[in-house]
PDB file of C-alpha atoms and ligand atoms in Angstrom:
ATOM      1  CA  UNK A   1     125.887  98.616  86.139  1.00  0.00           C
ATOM      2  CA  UNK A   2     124.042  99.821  89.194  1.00  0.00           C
ATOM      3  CA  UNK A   3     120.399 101.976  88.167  1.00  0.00           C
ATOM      4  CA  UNK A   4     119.942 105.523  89.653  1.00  0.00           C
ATOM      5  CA  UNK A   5     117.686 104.008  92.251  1.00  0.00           C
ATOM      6  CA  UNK A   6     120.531 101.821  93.502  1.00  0.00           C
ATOM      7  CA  UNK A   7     123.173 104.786  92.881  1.00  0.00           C
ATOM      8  CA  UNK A   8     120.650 107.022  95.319  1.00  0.00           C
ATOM      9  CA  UNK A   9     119.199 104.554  97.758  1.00  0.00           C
ATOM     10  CA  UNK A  10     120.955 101.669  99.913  1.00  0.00           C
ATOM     11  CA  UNK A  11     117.879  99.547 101.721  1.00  0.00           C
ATOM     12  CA  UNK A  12     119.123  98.841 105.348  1.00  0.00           C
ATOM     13  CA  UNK A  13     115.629  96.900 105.844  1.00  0.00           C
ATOM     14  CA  UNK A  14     114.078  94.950 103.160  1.00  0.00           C
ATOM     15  CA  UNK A  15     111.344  96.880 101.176  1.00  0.00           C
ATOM     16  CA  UNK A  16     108.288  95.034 101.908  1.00  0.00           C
ATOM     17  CA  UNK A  17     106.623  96.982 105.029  1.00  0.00           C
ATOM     18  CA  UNK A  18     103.375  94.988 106.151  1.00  0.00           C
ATOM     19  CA  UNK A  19     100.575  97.867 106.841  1.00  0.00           C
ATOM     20  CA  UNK A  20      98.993  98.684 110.045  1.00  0.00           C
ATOM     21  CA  UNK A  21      96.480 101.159 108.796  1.00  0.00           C
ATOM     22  CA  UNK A  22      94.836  99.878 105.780  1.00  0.00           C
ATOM     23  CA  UNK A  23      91.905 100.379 104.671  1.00  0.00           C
ATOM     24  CA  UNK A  24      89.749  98.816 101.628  1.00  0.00           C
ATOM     25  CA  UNK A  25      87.217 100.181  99.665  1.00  0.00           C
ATOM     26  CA  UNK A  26      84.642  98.026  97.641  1.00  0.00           C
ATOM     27  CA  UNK A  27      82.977  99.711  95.186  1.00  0.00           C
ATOM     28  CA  UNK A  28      84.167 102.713  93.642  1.00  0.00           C
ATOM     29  CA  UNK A  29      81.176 104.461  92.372  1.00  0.00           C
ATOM     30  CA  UNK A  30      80.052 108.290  93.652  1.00  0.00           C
ATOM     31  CA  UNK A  31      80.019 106.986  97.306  1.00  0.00           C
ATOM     32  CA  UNK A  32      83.229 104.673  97.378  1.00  0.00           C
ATOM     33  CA  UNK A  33      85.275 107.626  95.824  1.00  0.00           C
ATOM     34  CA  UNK A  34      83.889 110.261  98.411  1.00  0.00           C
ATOM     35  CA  UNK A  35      84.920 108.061 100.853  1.00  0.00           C
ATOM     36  CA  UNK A  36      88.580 107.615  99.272  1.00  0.00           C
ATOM     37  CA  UNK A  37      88.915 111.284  98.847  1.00  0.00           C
ATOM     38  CA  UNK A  38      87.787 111.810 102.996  1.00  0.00           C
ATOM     39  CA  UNK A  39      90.107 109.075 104.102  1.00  0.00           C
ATOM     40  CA  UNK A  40      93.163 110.254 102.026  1.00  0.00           C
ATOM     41  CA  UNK A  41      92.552 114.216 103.024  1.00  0.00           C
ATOM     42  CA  UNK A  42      92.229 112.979 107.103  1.00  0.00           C
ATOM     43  CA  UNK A  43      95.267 110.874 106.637  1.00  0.00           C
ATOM     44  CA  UNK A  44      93.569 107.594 107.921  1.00  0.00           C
ATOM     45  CA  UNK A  45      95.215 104.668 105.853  1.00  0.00           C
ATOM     46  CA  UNK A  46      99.092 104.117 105.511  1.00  0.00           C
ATOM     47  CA  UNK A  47      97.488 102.012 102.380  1.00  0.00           C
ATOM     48  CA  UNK A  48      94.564 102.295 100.851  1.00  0.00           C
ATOM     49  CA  UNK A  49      92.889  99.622  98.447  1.00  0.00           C
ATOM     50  CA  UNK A  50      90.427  99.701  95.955  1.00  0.00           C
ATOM     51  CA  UNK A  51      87.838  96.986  94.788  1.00  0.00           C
ATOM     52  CA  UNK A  52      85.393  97.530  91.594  1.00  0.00           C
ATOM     53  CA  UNK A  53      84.242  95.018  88.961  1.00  0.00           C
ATOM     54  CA  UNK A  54      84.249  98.160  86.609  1.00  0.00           C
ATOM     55  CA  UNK A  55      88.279  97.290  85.740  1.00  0.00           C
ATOM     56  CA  UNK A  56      88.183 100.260  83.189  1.00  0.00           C
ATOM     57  CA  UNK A  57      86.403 103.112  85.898  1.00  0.00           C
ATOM     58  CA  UNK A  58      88.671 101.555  88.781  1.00  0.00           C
ATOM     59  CA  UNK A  59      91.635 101.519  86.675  1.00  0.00           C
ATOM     60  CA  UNK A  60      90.594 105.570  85.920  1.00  0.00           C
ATOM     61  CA  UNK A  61      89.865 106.445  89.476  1.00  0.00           C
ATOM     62  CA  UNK A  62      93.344 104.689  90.881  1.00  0.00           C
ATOM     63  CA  UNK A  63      94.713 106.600  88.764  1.00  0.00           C
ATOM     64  CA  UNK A  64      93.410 110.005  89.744  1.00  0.00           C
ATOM     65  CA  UNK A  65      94.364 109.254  92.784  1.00  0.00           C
ATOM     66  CA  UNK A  66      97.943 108.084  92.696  1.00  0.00           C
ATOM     67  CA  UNK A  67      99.031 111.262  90.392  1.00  0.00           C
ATOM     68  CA  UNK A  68      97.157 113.134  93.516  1.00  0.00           C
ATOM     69  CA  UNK A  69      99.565 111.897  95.895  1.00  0.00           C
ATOM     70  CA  UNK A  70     101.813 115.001  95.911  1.00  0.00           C
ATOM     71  CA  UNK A  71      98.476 116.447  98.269  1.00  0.00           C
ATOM     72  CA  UNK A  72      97.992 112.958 100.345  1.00  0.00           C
ATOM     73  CA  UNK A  73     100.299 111.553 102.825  1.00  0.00           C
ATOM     74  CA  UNK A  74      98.976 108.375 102.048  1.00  0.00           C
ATOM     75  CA  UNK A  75     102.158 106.394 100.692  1.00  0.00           C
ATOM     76  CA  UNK A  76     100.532 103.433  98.664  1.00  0.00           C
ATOM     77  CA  UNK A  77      97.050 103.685  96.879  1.00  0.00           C
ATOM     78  CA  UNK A  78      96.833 100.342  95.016  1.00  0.00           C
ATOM     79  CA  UNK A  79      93.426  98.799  93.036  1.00  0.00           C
ATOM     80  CA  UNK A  80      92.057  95.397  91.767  1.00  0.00           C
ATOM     81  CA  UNK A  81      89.158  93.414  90.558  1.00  0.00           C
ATOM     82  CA  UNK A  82      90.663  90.227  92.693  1.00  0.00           C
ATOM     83  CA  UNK A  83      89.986  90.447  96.323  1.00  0.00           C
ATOM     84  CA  UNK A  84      93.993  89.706  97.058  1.00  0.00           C
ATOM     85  CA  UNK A  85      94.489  93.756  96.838  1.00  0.00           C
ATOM     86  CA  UNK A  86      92.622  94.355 100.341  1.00  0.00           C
ATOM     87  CA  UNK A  87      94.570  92.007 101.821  1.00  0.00           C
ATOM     88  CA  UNK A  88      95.688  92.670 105.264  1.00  0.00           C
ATOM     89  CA  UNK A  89      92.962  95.296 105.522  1.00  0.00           C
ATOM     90  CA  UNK A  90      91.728  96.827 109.194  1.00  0.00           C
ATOM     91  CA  UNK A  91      89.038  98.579 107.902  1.00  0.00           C
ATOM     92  CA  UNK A  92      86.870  97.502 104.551  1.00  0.00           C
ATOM     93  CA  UNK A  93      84.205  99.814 103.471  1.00  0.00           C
ATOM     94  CA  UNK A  94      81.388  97.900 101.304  1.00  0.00           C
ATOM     95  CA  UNK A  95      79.584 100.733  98.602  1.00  0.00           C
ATOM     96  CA  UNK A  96      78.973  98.223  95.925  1.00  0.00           C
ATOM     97  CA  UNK A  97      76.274  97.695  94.373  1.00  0.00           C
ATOM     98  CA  UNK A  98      72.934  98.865  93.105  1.00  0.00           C
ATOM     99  CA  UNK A  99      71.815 102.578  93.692  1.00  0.00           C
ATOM    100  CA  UNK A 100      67.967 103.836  93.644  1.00  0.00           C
ATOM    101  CA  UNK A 101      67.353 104.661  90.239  1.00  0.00           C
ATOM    102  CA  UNK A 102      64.433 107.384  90.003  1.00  0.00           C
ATOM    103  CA  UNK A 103      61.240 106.757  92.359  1.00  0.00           C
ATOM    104  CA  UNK A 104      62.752 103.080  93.699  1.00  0.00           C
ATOM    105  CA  UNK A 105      62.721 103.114  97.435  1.00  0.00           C
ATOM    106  CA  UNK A 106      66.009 101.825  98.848  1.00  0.00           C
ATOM    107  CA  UNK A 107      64.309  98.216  99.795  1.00  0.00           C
ATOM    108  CA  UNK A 108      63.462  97.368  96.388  1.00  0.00           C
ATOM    109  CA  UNK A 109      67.202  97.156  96.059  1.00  0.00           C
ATOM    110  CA  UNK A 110      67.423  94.447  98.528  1.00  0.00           C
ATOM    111  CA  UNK A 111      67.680  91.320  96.453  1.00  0.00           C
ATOM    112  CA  UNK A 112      70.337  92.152  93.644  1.00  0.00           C
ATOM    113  CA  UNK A 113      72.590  93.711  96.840  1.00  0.00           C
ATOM    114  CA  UNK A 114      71.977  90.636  98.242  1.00  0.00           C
ATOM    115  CA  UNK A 115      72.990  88.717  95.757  1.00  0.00           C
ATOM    116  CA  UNK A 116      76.354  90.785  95.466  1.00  0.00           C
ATOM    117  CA  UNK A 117      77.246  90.771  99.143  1.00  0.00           C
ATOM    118  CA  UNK A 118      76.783  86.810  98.988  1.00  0.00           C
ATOM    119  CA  UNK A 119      79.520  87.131  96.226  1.00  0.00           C
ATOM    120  CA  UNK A 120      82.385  89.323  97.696  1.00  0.00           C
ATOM    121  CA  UNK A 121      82.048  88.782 101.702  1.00  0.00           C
ATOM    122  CA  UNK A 122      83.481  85.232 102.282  1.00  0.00           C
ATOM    123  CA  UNK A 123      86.395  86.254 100.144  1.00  0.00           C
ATOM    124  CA  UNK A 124      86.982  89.609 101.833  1.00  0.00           C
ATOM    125  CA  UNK A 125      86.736  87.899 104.953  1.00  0.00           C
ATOM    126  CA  UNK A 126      89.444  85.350 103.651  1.00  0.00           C
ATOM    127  CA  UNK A 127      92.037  87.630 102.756  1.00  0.00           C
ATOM    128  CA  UNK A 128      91.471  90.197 106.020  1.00  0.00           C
ATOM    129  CA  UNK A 129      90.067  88.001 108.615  1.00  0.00           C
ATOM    130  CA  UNK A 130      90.631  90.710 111.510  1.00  0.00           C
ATOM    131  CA  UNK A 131      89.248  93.199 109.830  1.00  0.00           C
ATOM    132  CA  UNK A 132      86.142  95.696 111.102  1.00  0.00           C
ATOM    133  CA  UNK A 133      83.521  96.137 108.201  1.00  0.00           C
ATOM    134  CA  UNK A 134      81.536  99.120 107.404  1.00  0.00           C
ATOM    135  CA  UNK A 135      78.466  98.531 105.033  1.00  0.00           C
ATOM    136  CA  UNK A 136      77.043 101.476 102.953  1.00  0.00           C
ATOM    137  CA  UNK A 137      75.484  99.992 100.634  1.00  0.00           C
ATOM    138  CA  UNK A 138      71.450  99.995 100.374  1.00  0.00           C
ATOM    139  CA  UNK A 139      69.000  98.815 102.144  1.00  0.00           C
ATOM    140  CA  UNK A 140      71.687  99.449 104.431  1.00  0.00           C
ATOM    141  CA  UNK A 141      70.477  98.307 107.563  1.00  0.00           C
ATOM    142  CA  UNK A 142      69.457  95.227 106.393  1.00  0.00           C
ATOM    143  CA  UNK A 143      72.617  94.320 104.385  1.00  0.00           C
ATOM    144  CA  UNK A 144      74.544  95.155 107.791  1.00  0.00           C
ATOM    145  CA  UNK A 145      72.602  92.267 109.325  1.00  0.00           C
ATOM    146  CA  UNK A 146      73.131  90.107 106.149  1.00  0.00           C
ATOM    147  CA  UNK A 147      76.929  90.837 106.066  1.00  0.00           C
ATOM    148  CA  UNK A 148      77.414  90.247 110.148  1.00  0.00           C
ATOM    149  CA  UNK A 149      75.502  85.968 109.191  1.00  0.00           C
ATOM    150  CA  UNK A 150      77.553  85.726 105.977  1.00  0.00           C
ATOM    151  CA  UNK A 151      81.013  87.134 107.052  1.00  0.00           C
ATOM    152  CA  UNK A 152      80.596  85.067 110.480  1.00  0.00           C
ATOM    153  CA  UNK A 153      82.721  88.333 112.138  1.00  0.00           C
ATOM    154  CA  UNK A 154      81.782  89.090 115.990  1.00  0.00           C
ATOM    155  CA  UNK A 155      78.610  91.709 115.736  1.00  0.00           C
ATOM    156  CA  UNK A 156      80.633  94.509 116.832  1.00  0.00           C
ATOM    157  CA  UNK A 157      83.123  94.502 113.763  1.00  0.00           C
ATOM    158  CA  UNK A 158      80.156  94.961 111.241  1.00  0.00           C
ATOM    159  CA  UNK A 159      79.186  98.404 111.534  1.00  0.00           C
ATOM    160  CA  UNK A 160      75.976 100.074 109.388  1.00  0.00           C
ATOM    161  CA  UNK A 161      76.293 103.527 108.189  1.00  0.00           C
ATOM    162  CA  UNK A 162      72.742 103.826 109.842  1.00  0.00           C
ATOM    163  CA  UNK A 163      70.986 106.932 109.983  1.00  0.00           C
ATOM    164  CA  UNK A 164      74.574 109.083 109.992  1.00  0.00           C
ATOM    165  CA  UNK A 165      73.621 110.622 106.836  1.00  0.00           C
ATOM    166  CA  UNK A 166      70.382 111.292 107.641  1.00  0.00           C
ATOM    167  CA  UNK A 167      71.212 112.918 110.860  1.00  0.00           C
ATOM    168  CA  UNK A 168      73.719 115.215 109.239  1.00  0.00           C
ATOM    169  CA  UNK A 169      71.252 116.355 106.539  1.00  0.00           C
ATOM    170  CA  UNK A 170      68.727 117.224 109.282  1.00  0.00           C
ATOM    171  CA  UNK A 171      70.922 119.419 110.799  1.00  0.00           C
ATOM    172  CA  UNK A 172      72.374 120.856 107.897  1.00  0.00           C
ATOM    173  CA  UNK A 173      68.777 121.439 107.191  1.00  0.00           C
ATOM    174  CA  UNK A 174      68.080 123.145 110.648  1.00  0.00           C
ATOM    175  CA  UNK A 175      71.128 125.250 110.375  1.00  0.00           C
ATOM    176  CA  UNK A 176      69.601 126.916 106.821  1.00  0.00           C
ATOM    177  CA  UNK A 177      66.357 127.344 108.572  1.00  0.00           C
ATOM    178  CA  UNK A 178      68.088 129.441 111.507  1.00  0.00           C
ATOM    179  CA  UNK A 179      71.033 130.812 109.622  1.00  0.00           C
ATOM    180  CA  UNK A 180      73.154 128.788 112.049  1.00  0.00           C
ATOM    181  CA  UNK A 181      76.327 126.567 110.487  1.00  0.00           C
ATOM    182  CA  UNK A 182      75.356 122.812 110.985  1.00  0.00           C
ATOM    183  CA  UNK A 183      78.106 122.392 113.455  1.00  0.00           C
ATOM    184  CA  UNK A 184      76.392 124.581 116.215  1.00  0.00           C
ATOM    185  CA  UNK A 185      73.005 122.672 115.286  1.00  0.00           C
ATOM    186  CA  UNK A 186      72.483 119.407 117.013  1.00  0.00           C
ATOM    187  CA  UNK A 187      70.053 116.800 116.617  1.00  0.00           C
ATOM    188  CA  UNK A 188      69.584 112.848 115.871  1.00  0.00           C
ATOM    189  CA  UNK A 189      67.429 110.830 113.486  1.00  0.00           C
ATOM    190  CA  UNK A 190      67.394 107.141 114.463  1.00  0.00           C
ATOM    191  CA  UNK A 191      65.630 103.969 113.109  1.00  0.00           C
ATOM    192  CA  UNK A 192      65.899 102.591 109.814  1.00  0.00           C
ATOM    193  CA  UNK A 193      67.612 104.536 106.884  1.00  0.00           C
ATOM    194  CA  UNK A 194      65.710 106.076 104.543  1.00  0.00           C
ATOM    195  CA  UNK A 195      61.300 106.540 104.467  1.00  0.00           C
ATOM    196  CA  UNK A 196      60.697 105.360 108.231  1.00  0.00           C
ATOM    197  CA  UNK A 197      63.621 106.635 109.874  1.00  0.00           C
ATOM    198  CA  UNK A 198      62.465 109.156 112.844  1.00  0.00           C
ATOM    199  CA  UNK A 199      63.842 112.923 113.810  1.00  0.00           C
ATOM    200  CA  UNK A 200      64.126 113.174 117.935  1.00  0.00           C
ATOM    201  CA  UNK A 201      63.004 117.085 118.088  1.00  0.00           C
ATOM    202  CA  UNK A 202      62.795 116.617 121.916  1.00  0.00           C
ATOM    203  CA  UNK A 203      66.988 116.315 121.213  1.00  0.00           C
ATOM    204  CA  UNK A 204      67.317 119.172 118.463  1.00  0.00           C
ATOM    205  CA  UNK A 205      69.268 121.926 119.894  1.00  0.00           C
ATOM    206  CA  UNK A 206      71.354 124.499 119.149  1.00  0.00           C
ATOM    207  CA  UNK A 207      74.342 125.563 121.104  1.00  0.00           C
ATOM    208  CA  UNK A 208      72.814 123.259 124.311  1.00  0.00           C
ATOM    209  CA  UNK A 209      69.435 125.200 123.674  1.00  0.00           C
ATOM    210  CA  UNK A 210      66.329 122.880 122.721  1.00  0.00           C
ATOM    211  CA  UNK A 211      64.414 124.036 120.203  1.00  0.00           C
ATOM    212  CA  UNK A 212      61.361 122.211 121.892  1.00  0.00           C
ATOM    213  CA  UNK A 213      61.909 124.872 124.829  1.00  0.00           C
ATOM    214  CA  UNK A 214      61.171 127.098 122.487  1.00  0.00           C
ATOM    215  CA  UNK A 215      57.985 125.826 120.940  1.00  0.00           C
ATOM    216  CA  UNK A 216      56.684 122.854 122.503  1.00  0.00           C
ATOM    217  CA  UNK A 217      54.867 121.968 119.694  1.00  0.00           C
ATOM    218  CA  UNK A 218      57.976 121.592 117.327  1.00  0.00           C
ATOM    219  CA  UNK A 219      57.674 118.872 114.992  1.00  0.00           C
ATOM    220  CA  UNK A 220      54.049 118.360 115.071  1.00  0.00           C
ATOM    221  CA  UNK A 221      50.937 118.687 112.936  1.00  0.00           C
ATOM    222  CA  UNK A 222      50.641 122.073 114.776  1.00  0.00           C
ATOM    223  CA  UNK A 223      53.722 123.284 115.086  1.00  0.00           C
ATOM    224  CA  UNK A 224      53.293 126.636 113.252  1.00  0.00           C
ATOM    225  CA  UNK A 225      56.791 126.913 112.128  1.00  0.00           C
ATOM    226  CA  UNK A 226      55.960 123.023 110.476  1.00  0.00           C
ATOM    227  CA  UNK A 227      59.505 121.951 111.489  1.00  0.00           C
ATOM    228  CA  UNK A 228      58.210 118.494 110.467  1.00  0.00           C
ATOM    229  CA  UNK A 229      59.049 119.386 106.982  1.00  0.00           C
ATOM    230  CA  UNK A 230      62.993 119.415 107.805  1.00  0.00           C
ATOM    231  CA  UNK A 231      62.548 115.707 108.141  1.00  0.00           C
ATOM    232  CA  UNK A 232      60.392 115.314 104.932  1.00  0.00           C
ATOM    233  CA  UNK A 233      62.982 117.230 103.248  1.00  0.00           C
ATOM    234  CA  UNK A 234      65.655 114.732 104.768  1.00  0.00           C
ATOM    235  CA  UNK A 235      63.854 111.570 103.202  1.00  0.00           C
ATOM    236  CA  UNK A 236      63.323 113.639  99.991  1.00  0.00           C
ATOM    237  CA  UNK A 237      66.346 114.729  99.469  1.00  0.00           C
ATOM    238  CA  UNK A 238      67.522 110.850  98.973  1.00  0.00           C
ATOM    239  CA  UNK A 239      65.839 110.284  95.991  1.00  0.00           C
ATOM    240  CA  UNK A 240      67.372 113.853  94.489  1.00  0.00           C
ATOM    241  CA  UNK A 241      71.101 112.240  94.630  1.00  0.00           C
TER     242      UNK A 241
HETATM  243  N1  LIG B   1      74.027 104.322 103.615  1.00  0.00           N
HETATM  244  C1  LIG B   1      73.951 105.529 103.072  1.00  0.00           C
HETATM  245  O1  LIG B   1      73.787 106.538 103.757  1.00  0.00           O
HETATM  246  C2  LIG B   1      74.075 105.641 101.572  1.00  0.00           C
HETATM  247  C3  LIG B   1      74.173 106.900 100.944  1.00  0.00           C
HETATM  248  C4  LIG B   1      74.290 106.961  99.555  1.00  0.00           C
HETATM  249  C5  LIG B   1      74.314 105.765  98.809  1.00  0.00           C
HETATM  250  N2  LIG B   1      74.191 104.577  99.457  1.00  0.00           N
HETATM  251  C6  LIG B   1      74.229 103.293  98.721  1.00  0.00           C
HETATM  252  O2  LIG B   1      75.590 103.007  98.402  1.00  0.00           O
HETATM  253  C7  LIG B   1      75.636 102.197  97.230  1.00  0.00           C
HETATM  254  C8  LIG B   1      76.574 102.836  96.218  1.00  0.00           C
HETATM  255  O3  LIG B   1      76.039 104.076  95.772  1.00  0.00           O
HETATM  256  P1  LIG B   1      76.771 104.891  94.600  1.00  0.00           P
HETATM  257  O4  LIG B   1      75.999 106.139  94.429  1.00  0.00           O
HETATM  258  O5  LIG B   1      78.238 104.945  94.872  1.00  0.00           O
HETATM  259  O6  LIG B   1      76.487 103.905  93.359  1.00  0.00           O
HETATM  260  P2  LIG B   1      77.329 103.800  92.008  1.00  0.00           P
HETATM  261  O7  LIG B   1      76.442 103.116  91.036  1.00  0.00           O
HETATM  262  O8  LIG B   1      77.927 105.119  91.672  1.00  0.00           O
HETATM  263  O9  LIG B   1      78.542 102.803  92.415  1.00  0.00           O
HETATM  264  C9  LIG B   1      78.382 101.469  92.745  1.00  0.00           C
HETATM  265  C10 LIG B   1      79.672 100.744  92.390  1.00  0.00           C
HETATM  266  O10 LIG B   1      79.564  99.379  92.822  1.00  0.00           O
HETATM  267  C11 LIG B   1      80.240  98.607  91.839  1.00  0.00           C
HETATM  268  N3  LIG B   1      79.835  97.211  91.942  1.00  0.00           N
HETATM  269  C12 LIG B   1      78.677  96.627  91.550  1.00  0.00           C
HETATM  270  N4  LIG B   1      78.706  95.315  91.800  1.00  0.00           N
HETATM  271  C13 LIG B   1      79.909  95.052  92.359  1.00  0.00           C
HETATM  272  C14 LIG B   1      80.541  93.869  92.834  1.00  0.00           C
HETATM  273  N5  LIG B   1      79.945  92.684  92.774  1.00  0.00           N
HETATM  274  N6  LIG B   1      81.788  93.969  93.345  1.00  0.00           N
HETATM  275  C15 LIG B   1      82.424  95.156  93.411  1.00  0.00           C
HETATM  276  N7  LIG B   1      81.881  96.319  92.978  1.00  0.00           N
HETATM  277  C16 LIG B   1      80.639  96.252  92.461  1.00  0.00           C
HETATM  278  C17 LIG B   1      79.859  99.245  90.511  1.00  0.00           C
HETATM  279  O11 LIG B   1      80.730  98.868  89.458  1.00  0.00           O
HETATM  280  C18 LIG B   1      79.943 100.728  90.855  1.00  0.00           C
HETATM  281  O12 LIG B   1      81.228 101.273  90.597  1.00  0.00           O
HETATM  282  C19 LIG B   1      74.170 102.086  96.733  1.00  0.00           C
HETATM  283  O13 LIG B   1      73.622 100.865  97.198  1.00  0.00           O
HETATM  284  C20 LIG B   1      73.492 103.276  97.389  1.00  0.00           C
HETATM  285  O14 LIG B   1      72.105 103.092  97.529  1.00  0.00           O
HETATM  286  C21 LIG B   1      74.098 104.481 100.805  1.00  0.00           C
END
């Protein structure tokens, strides 16, 4: 007795299709999931995996996600505690681990994330050995150099998340200051992550027009405007998340 299924579909090609755009994500707490829901909306992944020790929250969040599929074009969304769900992956983004609890600087975080990369690497590297790798997780810059020695991967498939986020709350932060949207506001802020990363105001610009043409004195101690705070307000804004 054949099922509906069989009644409605004949397979001409076996069902197994072997991805070409998959991408894992490890860890799925506030930043794993914003990164699911970005990937999912842009259409990135033909597949997209997910990788928690928290079976119960990751068994929650798949969830969510799968019964959102009617908005995705994303045609498998699949989850696991074991390591054999991101197989195949070209793209695995590491968020696990510890977050800054309330007045801990991102580098006292160093050891425990340590600790957990040294735990979930090798075996992501064993089940997606050409994959590219893009660390999150904090201190971020130094984890990036800590994955790159344990995961043995060429240095230019272990990418940092850097100062991305810092950049793009500086000029979030410029565009509120001029009533400009952050798109027309340009700027970098490069170095470590976090307390000693450093704003370039002779780059800040807006439409093309530097700000330091302006007021040469932008970003000083005597810039009257005290532009310096934007970047105060970047590292501050860290420990408000
Ligand atoms: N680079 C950046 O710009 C940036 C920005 C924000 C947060 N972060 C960092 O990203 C990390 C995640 O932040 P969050 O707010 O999502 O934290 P979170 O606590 O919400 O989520 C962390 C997740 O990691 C999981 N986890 C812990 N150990 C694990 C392991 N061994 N294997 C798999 N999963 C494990 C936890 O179960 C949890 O779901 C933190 O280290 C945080 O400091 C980085």
């Amino acid at each position: 007795m054949s099922t509906v299924k069989e009644k409605l579909i004949e397979n001409l090609i076996g069902e197994e299709k072997i991805s070409q755009s998959k991408i894992t994500i490890v860890g799925t707490g506030a930043v794993g999931m914003a990164c699911a829901i970005c990937i999912l909306l842009k259409d990135l992944a033909d597949e997209l995996a997910l990788v928690d020790v928290a079976v119960d929250k990751l068994k929650g969040e798949t969830m969510d996600l799968q019964h959102g599929s009617l908005f995705f074009n994303t045609p498998k969304i699949t989850s696991g505690k074991d390591y054999s769900v991101s197989a195949n992956s070209k793209l695995v983004i590491v968020t696990a681990g510890a977050r800054q609890q309330e007045g801990e600087s991102r580098l006292a975080l160093v050891q425990r994330n340590v600790n957990i990369m040294k735990s979930i690497i090798p075996t992501i590297v064993h089940h997606s050995p050409d994959c590219k790798m893009l660390i999150v997780s904090n201190p971020v810059d130094i984890l990036t150099y800590v994955v790159w020695k344990l995961s043995g991967l060429p240095a230019t498939r272990v990418i940092g998340s850097g100062c991305n986020l810092d950049s793009a709350r500086f000029r979030y932060l410029i565009g509120e200051k001029l009533g400009v949207h952050p798109t027309s506001c340009h700027g970098w802020i490069i170095g470590e992550h976090g307390d000693s990363s450093v704003p370039l105001w002779s780059g800040v610009n807006v439409a093309g027009v530097a700000l330091k043409s302006l007021d040469p004195k932008l970003g000083t101690d005597s810039d009257k405007d005290q532009w310096k705070n934007i970047h105060k307000q970047v590292i501050e804004r860290a420990y408000m998340d």
